[in-house]
Every structure is written in C-alpha cells, then in structure tokens.
mmCIF file of C-alpha atoms in Angstrom:
data_model
loop_
_atom_site.group_PDB
_atom_site.id
_atom_site.type_symbol
_atom_site.label_atom_id
_atom_site.label_comp_id
_atom_site.label_asym_id
_atom_site.label_seq_id
_atom_site.Cartn_x
_atom_site.Cartn_y
_atom_site.Cartn_z
ATOM 1 C CA MET P 1 -51.853 -58.526 51.675
ATOM 2 C CA ALA P 2 -52.013 -60.795 48.628
ATOM 3 C CA ASP P 3 -52.867 -58.904 45.442
ATOM 4 C CA VAL P 4 -54.747 -61.099 42.969
ATOM 5 C CA PHE P 5 -53.222 -59.167 40.052
ATOM 6 C CA GLU P 6 -49.791 -60.521 40.990
ATOM 7 C CA PHE P 7 -50.859 -64.109 40.301
ATOM 8 C CA ALA P 8 -51.147 -66.030 37.040
ATOM 9 C CA ASP P 9 -52.576 -69.099 38.818
ATOM 10 C CA TYR P 10 -55.677 -68.766 40.980
ATOM 11 C CA ARG P 11 -54.569 -71.706 43.161
ATOM 12 C CA GLN P 12 -51.414 -69.847 44.177
ATOM 13 C CA PHE P 13 -53.583 -66.870 45.120
ATOM 14 C CA LEU P 14 -55.821 -69.071 47.283
ATOM 15 C CA ARG P 15 -52.826 -70.653 48.984
ATOM 16 C CA GLU P 16 -51.383 -67.204 49.689
ATOM 17 C CA LYS P 17 -54.699 -65.991 51.165
ATOM 18 C CA ARG P 18 -54.769 -69.070 53.383
ATOM 19 C CA HIS P 19 -51.179 -68.438 54.456
ATOM 20 C CA GLU P 20 -51.674 -64.763 55.318
ATOM 21 C CA ASN P 21 -54.681 -65.711 57.482
ATOM 22 C CA ARG P 22 -52.996 -68.712 59.085
ATOM 23 C CA GLN P 23 -53.371 -67.232 62.565
ATOM 24 C CA LEU P 24 -57.164 -67.319 62.203
ATOM 25 C CA ARG P 25 -58.293 -70.712 63.440
ATOM 26 C CA GLY P 26 -60.292 -72.666 60.879
ATOM 27 C CA TYR P 27 -59.723 -70.178 58.072
ATOM 28 C CA GLN P 28 -59.679 -72.850 55.353
ATOM 29 C CA THR P 29 -63.050 -74.051 56.625
ATOM 30 C CA ARG P 30 -64.311 -70.460 56.313
ATOM 31 C CA MET P 31 -62.973 -70.376 52.770
ATOM 32 C CA ALA P 32 -64.820 -73.577 51.908
ATOM 33 C CA GLU P 33 -68.035 -72.262 53.439
ATOM 34 C CA ALA P 34 -67.716 -69.019 51.465
ATOM 35 C CA ALA P 35 -67.116 -70.980 48.268
ATOM 36 C CA GLY P 36 -70.078 -73.267 48.989
ATOM 37 C CA CYS P 37 -68.095 -76.505 48.876
ATOM 38 C CA GLN P 38 -66.666 -79.085 51.251
ATOM 39 C CA ARG P 39 -63.332 -78.408 52.943
ATOM 40 C CA ALA P 40 -61.922 -81.574 51.385
ATOM 41 C CA TYR P 41 -62.933 -80.371 47.923
ATOM 42 C CA LEU P 42 -61.190 -77.036 48.487
ATOM 43 C CA SER P 43 -58.048 -78.914 49.550
ATOM 44 C CA GLN P 44 -58.178 -80.857 46.289
ATOM 45 C CA VAL P 45 -58.519 -77.583 44.390
ATOM 46 C CA MET P 46 -55.409 -76.172 46.061
ATOM 47 C CA ASN P 47 -53.503 -79.388 45.327
ATOM 48 C CA GLY P 48 -54.422 -79.165 41.631
ATOM 49 C CA HIS P 49 -56.674 -82.207 41.447
ATOM 50 C CA VAL P 50 -59.969 -80.437 40.676
ATOM 51 C CA GLN P 51 -61.105 -76.981 39.555
ATOM 52 C CA LEU P 52 -63.043 -74.201 41.210
ATOM 53 C CA THR P 53 -66.289 -73.211 39.526
ATOM 54 C CA PRO P 54 -67.117 -69.553 38.857
ATOM 55 C CA ASP P 55 -69.727 -69.799 41.635
ATOM 56 C CA HIS P 56 -67.036 -70.983 44.063
ATOM 57 C CA ALA P 57 -64.774 -68.128 42.988
ATOM 58 C CA MET P 58 -67.490 -65.526 43.493
ATOM 59 C CA GLY P 59 -68.091 -66.762 47.032
ATOM 60 C CA LEU P 60 -64.383 -66.517 47.814
ATOM 61 C CA ALA P 61 -64.286 -63.034 46.288
ATOM 62 C CA ASP P 62 -66.942 -62.025 48.825
ATOM 63 C CA LEU P 63 -64.842 -63.449 51.667
ATOM 64 C CA PHE P 64 -61.704 -61.672 50.452
ATOM 65 C CA GLU P 65 -63.691 -58.432 49.912
ATOM 66 C CA LEU P 66 -62.374 -58.041 46.364
ATOM 67 C CA ASN P 67 -63.465 -55.023 44.362
ATOM 68 C CA GLN P 68 -65.058 -55.268 40.911
ATOM 69 C CA ASP P 69 -61.778 -55.324 38.966
ATOM 70 C CA GLU P 70 -60.242 -57.901 41.301
ATOM 71 C CA ARG P 71 -63.308 -60.136 41.056
ATOM 72 C CA GLU P 72 -63.222 -59.993 37.273
ATOM 73 C CA TYR P 73 -59.543 -60.944 37.239
ATOM 74 C CA LEU P 74 -60.057 -63.869 39.647
ATOM 75 C CA LEU P 75 -62.999 -65.209 37.642
ATOM 76 C CA ASP P 76 -60.993 -64.993 34.425
ATOM 77 C CA LEU P 77 -58.131 -66.916 36.059
ATOM 78 C CA VAL P 78 -60.607 -69.638 37.001
ATOM 79 C CA ASN P 79 -62.204 -69.683 33.553
ATOM 80 C CA LEU P 80 -58.783 -69.835 31.900
ATOM 81 C CA GLU P 81 -57.993 -73.017 33.844
ATOM 82 C CA ARG P 82 -61.404 -74.510 33.051
ATOM 83 C CA ALA P 83 -61.302 -73.736 29.314
ATOM 84 C CA ARG P 84 -61.048 -76.864 27.174
ATOM 85 C CA THR P 85 -60.074 -75.444 23.782
ATOM 86 C CA LYS P 86 -57.041 -73.386 22.752
ATOM 87 C CA ARG P 87 -59.307 -70.740 21.253
ATOM 88 C CA LEU P 88 -61.104 -70.202 24.553
ATOM 89 C CA LYS P 89 -57.867 -70.296 26.552
ATOM 90 C CA ASP P 90 -56.382 -67.634 24.248
ATOM 91 C CA TRP P 91 -59.509 -65.511 24.702
ATOM 92 C CA PHE P 92 -59.258 -65.546 28.497
ATOM 93 C CA SER P 93 -55.488 -64.993 28.341
ATOM 94 C CA SER P 94 -56.107 -61.887 26.237
ATOM 95 C CA ARG P 95 -58.683 -60.608 28.746
ATOM 96 C CA LEU P 96 -56.221 -61.082 31.604
ATOM 97 C CA LYS P 97 -53.493 -59.176 29.742
ATOM 98 C CA ASP P 98 -55.911 -56.333 29.022
ATOM 99 C CA GLN P 99 -56.807 -56.120 32.701
ATOM 100 C CA LEU P 100 -53.153 -55.963 33.726
ATOM 101 C CA ARG P 101 -52.517 -53.169 31.208
ATOM 102 C CA ALA P 102 -55.528 -51.261 32.501
ATOM 103 C CA ARG P 103 -54.231 -51.674 36.042
ATOM 104 C CA GLU P 104 -51.033 -49.894 35.054
ATOM 105 C CA THR P 105 -52.955 -46.734 34.230
ATOM 106 C CA LEU P 106 -52.451 -44.708 37.397
ATOM 107 C CA SER P 107 -55.583 -42.633 37.040
ATOM 108 C CA ARG P 108 -57.612 -45.875 37.282
ATOM 109 C CA ARG P 109 -55.351 -47.672 39.779
ATOM 110 C CA LEU P 110 -55.343 -44.746 42.183
ATOM 111 C CA GLN P 111 -59.061 -44.038 41.658
ATOM 112 C CA VAL P 112 -58.438 -40.349 41.034
ATOM 113 C CA LYS P 113 -61.679 -38.471 41.403
ATOM 114 C CA GLU P 114 -60.909 -35.326 39.441
ATOM 115 C CA GLU P 115 -58.711 -33.980 36.676
ATOM 116 C CA ILE P 116 -57.786 -30.434 35.743
ATOM 117 C CA PRO P 117 -60.540 -29.034 33.452
ATOM 118 C CA ASN P 118 -59.417 -28.637 29.851
ATOM 119 C CA GLN P 119 -59.767 -24.861 29.926
ATOM 120 C CA HIS P 120 -57.341 -24.585 32.878
ATOM 121 C CA GLU P 121 -54.808 -27.363 32.350
ATOM 122 C CA ALA P 122 -52.453 -25.295 30.155
ATOM 123 C CA GLN P 123 -52.190 -22.634 32.869
ATOM 124 C CA TYR P 124 -51.829 -25.145 35.691
ATOM 125 C CA TYR P 125 -49.120 -27.284 34.107
ATOM 126 C CA SER P 126 -47.223 -24.736 32.000
ATOM 127 C CA LYS P 127 -45.007 -23.602 34.921
ATOM 128 C CA TRP P 128 -43.648 -25.804 37.705
ATOM 129 C CA TYR P 129 -44.374 -23.232 40.379
ATOM 130 C CA VAL P 130 -48.155 -23.102 39.784
ATOM 131 C CA SER P 131 -48.724 -26.648 41.054
ATOM 132 C CA ALA P 132 -46.026 -26.113 43.708
ATOM 133 C CA ILE P 133 -47.853 -23.050 45.070
ATOM 134 C CA HIS P 134 -51.175 -24.942 44.947
ATOM 135 C CA ILE P 135 -49.754 -27.634 47.241
ATOM 136 C CA LEU P 136 -47.603 -25.321 49.361
ATOM 137 C CA VAL P 137 -50.513 -23.174 50.582
ATOM 138 C CA GLY P 138 -51.832 -26.270 52.327
ATOM 139 C CA ILE P 139 -48.919 -26.030 54.755
ATOM 140 C CA PRO P 140 -49.869 -23.625 57.606
ATOM 141 C CA HIS P 141 -46.561 -21.726 57.588
ATOM 142 C CA PHE P 142 -46.890 -20.867 53.894
ATOM 143 C CA SER P 143 -50.192 -19.080 53.574
ATOM 144 C CA SER P 144 -48.873 -15.616 52.684
ATOM 145 C CA VAL P 145 -47.386 -14.332 49.433
ATOM 146 C CA LYS P 146 -44.197 -13.302 51.254
ATOM 147 C CA ASP P 147 -43.589 -16.726 52.807
ATOM 148 C CA ILE P 148 -44.405 -18.595 49.575
ATOM 149 C CA ALA P 149 -42.064 -16.372 47.570
ATOM 150 C CA ALA P 150 -39.230 -16.901 50.050
ATOM 151 C CA LYS P 151 -39.725 -20.679 50.135
ATOM 152 C CA LEU P 152 -39.771 -21.136 46.339
ATOM 153 C CA ASP P 153 -37.284 -18.349 45.528
ATOM 154 C CA LEU P 154 -39.861 -16.474 43.425
ATOM 155 C CA THR P 155 -40.846 -12.823 43.260
ATOM 156 C CA PRO P 156 -44.006 -11.757 45.129
ATOM 157 C CA GLN P 157 -45.448 -10.659 41.781
ATOM 158 C CA ILE P 158 -45.126 -14.151 40.307
ATOM 159 C CA VAL P 159 -46.652 -15.718 43.425
ATOM 160 C CA SER P 160 -49.571 -13.285 43.454
ATOM 161 C CA SER P 161 -50.282 -13.927 39.781
ATOM 162 C CA ALA P 162 -50.200 -17.706 40.288
ATOM 163 C CA LEU P 163 -52.508 -17.489 43.299
ATOM 164 C CA GLY P 164 -54.930 -15.423 41.257
ATOM 165 C CA MET P 165 -55.003 -18.107 38.547
ATOM 166 C CA LEU P 166 -55.467 -20.865 41.112
ATOM 167 C CA LYS P 167 -58.313 -18.936 42.728
ATOM 168 C CA ASN P 168 -60.070 -18.606 39.364
ATOM 169 C CA MET P 169 -59.734 -22.377 38.971
ATOM 170 C CA GLY P 170 -61.336 -22.906 42.369
ATOM 171 C CA LEU P 171 -58.217 -24.603 43.731
ATOM 172 C CA VAL P 172 -57.273 -22.054 46.397
ATOM 173 C CA ASP P 173 -59.035 -19.301 48.313
ATOM 174 C CA VAL P 174 -58.104 -16.368 50.520
ATOM 175 C CA ASP P 175 -59.436 -15.247 53.892
ATOM 176 C CA SER P 176 -61.347 -12.043 54.571
ATOM 177 C CA THR P 177 -58.119 -10.073 55.089
ATOM 178 C CA GLY P 178 -56.932 -10.957 51.589
ATOM 179 C CA LYS P 179 -53.578 -12.076 52.998
ATOM 180 C CA ARG P 180 -53.945 -15.703 54.098
ATOM 181 C CA TRP P 181 -54.384 -18.338 51.421
ATOM 182 C CA HIS P 182 -55.534 -21.936 51.785
ATOM 183 C CA ARG P 183 -55.946 -24.934 49.490
ATOM 184 C CA SER P 184 -59.242 -26.464 48.397
ATOM 185 C CA LYS P 185 -59.651 -30.197 49.078
ATOM 186 C CA ARG P 186 -59.446 -31.516 45.522
ATOM 187 C CA ASN P 187 -57.592 -34.644 44.358
ATOM 188 C CA LEU P 188 -56.051 -33.844 40.976
ATOM 189 C CA HIS P 189 -54.244 -35.881 38.340
ATOM 190 C CA VAL P 190 -53.097 -35.254 34.778
ATOM 191 C CA ALA P 191 -54.000 -38.324 32.717
ATOM 192 C CA GLN P 192 -51.569 -39.877 30.240
ATOM 193 C CA SER P 193 -53.816 -38.845 27.374
ATOM 194 C CA LYS P 194 -53.547 -35.167 28.262
ATOM 195 C CA THR P 195 -51.210 -33.113 26.093
ATOM 196 C CA MET P 196 -49.930 -31.186 29.109
ATOM 197 C CA ASN P 197 -48.765 -34.386 30.781
ATOM 198 C CA VAL P 198 -45.472 -34.168 28.867
ATOM 199 C CA VAL P 199 -44.962 -30.540 29.903
ATOM 200 C CA ASN P 200 -45.721 -31.394 33.534
ATOM 201 C CA HIS P 201 -43.158 -34.213 33.572
ATOM 202 C CA LEU P 202 -40.495 -32.076 31.904
ATOM 203 C CA ASN P 203 -41.020 -29.155 34.281
ATOM 204 C CA TRP P 204 -40.419 -31.334 37.321
ATOM 205 C CA ARG P 205 -37.575 -33.304 35.751
ATOM 206 C CA HIS P 206 -35.789 -29.972 35.314
ATOM 207 C CA LYS P 207 -36.299 -29.346 39.029
ATOM 208 C CA VAL P 208 -34.919 -32.822 39.757
ATOM 209 C CA ILE P 209 -31.781 -31.997 37.744
ATOM 210 C CA SER P 210 -31.390 -28.737 39.660
ATOM 211 C CA ASP P 211 -31.709 -30.566 42.991
ATOM 212 C CA ILE P 212 -29.106 -33.166 41.943
ATOM 213 C CA GLN P 213 -26.642 -30.381 41.112
ATOM 214 C CA GLN P 214 -27.148 -28.746 44.509
ATOM 215 C CA GLU P 215 -26.285 -32.029 46.275
ATOM 216 C CA HIS P 216 -28.737 -31.656 49.124
ATOM 217 C CA GLU P 217 -27.894 -34.096 51.899
ATOM 218 C CA LYS P 218 -31.484 -35.256 52.468
ATOM 219 C CA SER P 219 -32.363 -35.663 48.794
ATOM 220 C CA LEU P 220 -32.614 -39.161 47.342
ATOM 221 C CA HIS P 221 -31.699 -39.766 43.706
ATOM 222 C CA TYR P 222 -31.250 -43.184 42.107
ATOM 223 C CA THR P 223 -30.196 -44.043 38.579
ATOM 224 C CA ALA P 224 -29.279 -47.510 37.309
ATOM 225 C CA ILE P 225 -28.930 -49.197 33.921
ATOM 226 C CA HIS P 226 -29.947 -52.861 33.738
ATOM 227 C CA SER P 227 -30.545 -55.587 31.180
ATOM 228 C CA LEU P 228 -33.392 -58.002 31.880
ATOM 229 C CA SER P 229 -36.044 -60.139 30.216
ATOM 230 C CA LYS P 230 -39.193 -58.605 28.758
ATOM 231 C CA LYS P 231 -41.232 -60.610 31.276
ATOM 232 C CA ASP P 232 -39.238 -59.204 34.196
ATOM 233 C CA LEU P 233 -39.531 -55.703 32.737
ATOM 234 C CA GLU P 234 -43.314 -55.954 33.119
ATOM 235 C CA ALA P 235 -42.838 -57.236 36.674
ATOM 236 C CA LEU P 236 -40.513 -54.303 37.417
ATOM 237 C CA ARG P 237 -43.025 -51.795 36.064
ATOM 238 C CA ALA P 238 -45.740 -53.374 38.196
ATOM 239 C CA CYS P 239 -43.428 -53.071 41.206
ATOM 240 C CA PHE P 240 -43.082 -49.314 40.689
ATOM 241 C CA VAL P 241 -46.820 -48.916 40.132
ATOM 242 C CA ASP P 242 -47.367 -50.651 43.483
ATOM 243 C CA ALA P 243 -44.804 -48.367 45.114
ATOM 244 C CA ILE P 244 -46.527 -45.275 43.702
ATOM 245 C CA ALA P 245 -49.894 -46.488 44.960
ATOM 246 C CA LYS P 246 -48.423 -47.149 48.402
ATOM 247 C CA SER P 247 -46.824 -43.699 48.422
ATOM 248 C CA ARG P 248 -50.236 -42.135 47.753
ATOM 249 C CA ALA P 249 -51.658 -44.091 50.680
ATOM 250 C CA ILE P 250 -48.979 -42.484 52.886
ATOM 251 C CA VAL P 251 -49.330 -38.986 51.459
ATOM 252 C CA GLU P 252 -53.118 -38.572 51.482
ATOM 253 C CA PRO P 253 -53.654 -38.813 55.292
ATOM 254 C CA SER P 254 -50.327 -37.139 56.133
ATOM 255 C CA LEU P 255 -50.082 -33.714 57.788
ATOM 256 C CA ASP P 256 -49.105 -30.779 55.557
ATOM 257 C CA GLU P 257 -45.619 -29.934 56.809
ATOM 258 C CA GLU P 258 -43.177 -30.155 53.887
ATOM 259 C CA LEU P 259 -43.346 -29.684 50.106
ATOM 260 C CA ILE P 260 -41.693 -32.536 48.184
ATOM 261 C CA CYS P 261 -41.297 -33.810 44.632
ATOM 262 C CA VAL P 262 -41.561 -37.542 43.846
ATOM 263 C CA ALA P 263 -40.254 -38.560 40.413
ATOM 264 C CA CYS P 264 -40.153 -42.126 39.119
ATOM 265 C CA ASP P 265 -38.777 -43.261 35.747
ATOM 266 C CA VAL P 266 -38.587 -46.739 34.253
ATOM 267 C CA PHE P 267 -38.111 -46.975 30.487
ATOM 268 C CA THR P 268 -36.387 -48.931 27.747
ATOM 269 C CA ILE P 269 -33.382 -47.348 26.048
ATOM 270 C CA GLY P 270 -32.972 -47.018 22.280
ATOM 271 C CA LYS P 271 -35.260 -48.121 19.488
ATOM 272 C CA GLN P 272 -38.021 -50.551 20.418
#
C-alpha cells in the first residue's frame, strides 16, 4: 500500500494510489468525486498541468483513509507545489522535513501506548534477563520458576527475584498456587529520551555477540559496510523503520511460542 511519507511529489502519490486500485472499475472517477472535481480536471492534475487545491486534497485523504499525520503531510505537499514565493516554499519544505524526522521516532510511528514508569525503568532495563523473563512468561510452557531458569540458564533465585520485581511493577502476576506466572497485557517501549535506553541496547547487543559466537544454525546475523549518498542514507534509515513497523505488525497478533531478540543497527562511522 502506497505510503504518502515516501513521496516528495503529491502527483506521484496519486498516480500510485490509482495504480494500486486499478482492479477497481472506475476508481479514478471515485477519486475525482472524493476530491470534488471533474475527472478530466483530476487527469490534468496527474499530468502536471494544473494543481490540486487543499480542499481537493482533503477529500482524497478521506477516500484514502489517511490518519492525521498523513493528511498533514499530503496537504503540505500540495501547498508546497502551490506556493508562489521562495520564502513560502522553504517554509513548507521545512515542515515536510520536520514531519519525516518525527516519523522516524519509533514511539510515535508505532503508536506505543505505554512506557516504563520512571520509578521502575532502572530495575527493568538494568539486566537483560528482567525484560526476557517478562516476555517469556507469556509462553505457556514457561510459567514456572524452574522452567524459566532452565530456558535462560539462570539460577532459580535470580528468576524468583526478577519475577518479584515485575509483579511489583504490575507487569506479571501469579496464580493462586503461587507457582504459575503469567504476563500482563501491556505494550511497553523505552523512548530515545530515556537514560536507560542506552543500557537496554547495550545489554541486548552483548547477548547478540554471545549468540554470534555460539554459531546457532537458525540465528540470522548481518553486517555490512557501505558508502552511499546522504540522501540515500535517509532512505535506508526509512527502509529499516518500515521493516521494524512491519515486524511489530507480525509480532503483536502472533502466538506466544518462542522468545526471540530482534536487533537492528544503521549508523555512520567516524566523526560526523
């Protein structure tokens, strides 16, 4: 499905939307009706002869079911094309760049509903196994201290202590027997502004290094060094952000059967 944020020209976006709906008979007519203009006028817009108005764009946004951020971006693309002075064009260009930067913030892009409270984040992210245990207890076969300890190669004492901390945070609970643990349904994320974000990344990168050294057959590790333009670097970063978002769409409805680690790194090397 065409993502408006991937386009710097609103006409290209419209042509892509028309193309992806080409099997729907009369879709361009539907687009014109949504925009509130004649079909011939919309054809002229797509061919670059005339401009959409903001009213036209809003009608198309309704048809495409764009969310608030997507609508804002589309309208700014239209207004950028309609601007007559360099000052106004620069203003809309700056707005578009700001929106793209905001889109790269995963906590906003993924619409995370909840973050670790400040009073608990140091405990949650200080050790790799605390978050691992939090997720692992969601898998039916790993609801006991014994099974969790065996899976993660930890002592029962460490597991019990971590479960106690997680229970105090309201992230896990135990049944009436005091032996079977389960996970609360809470979507958590550590934002880039959080000081523990660095610790969280480092903890799991150490686990990645350990897994590489063990050469597990089913593990996937990829490292490459490239040189590319600054423009393509931004495109590459956007590609990985899209991949992360798509991975979340797979993970969230998936059954709890296996504990995994997903690590993604794209960065420039040396002084910037």
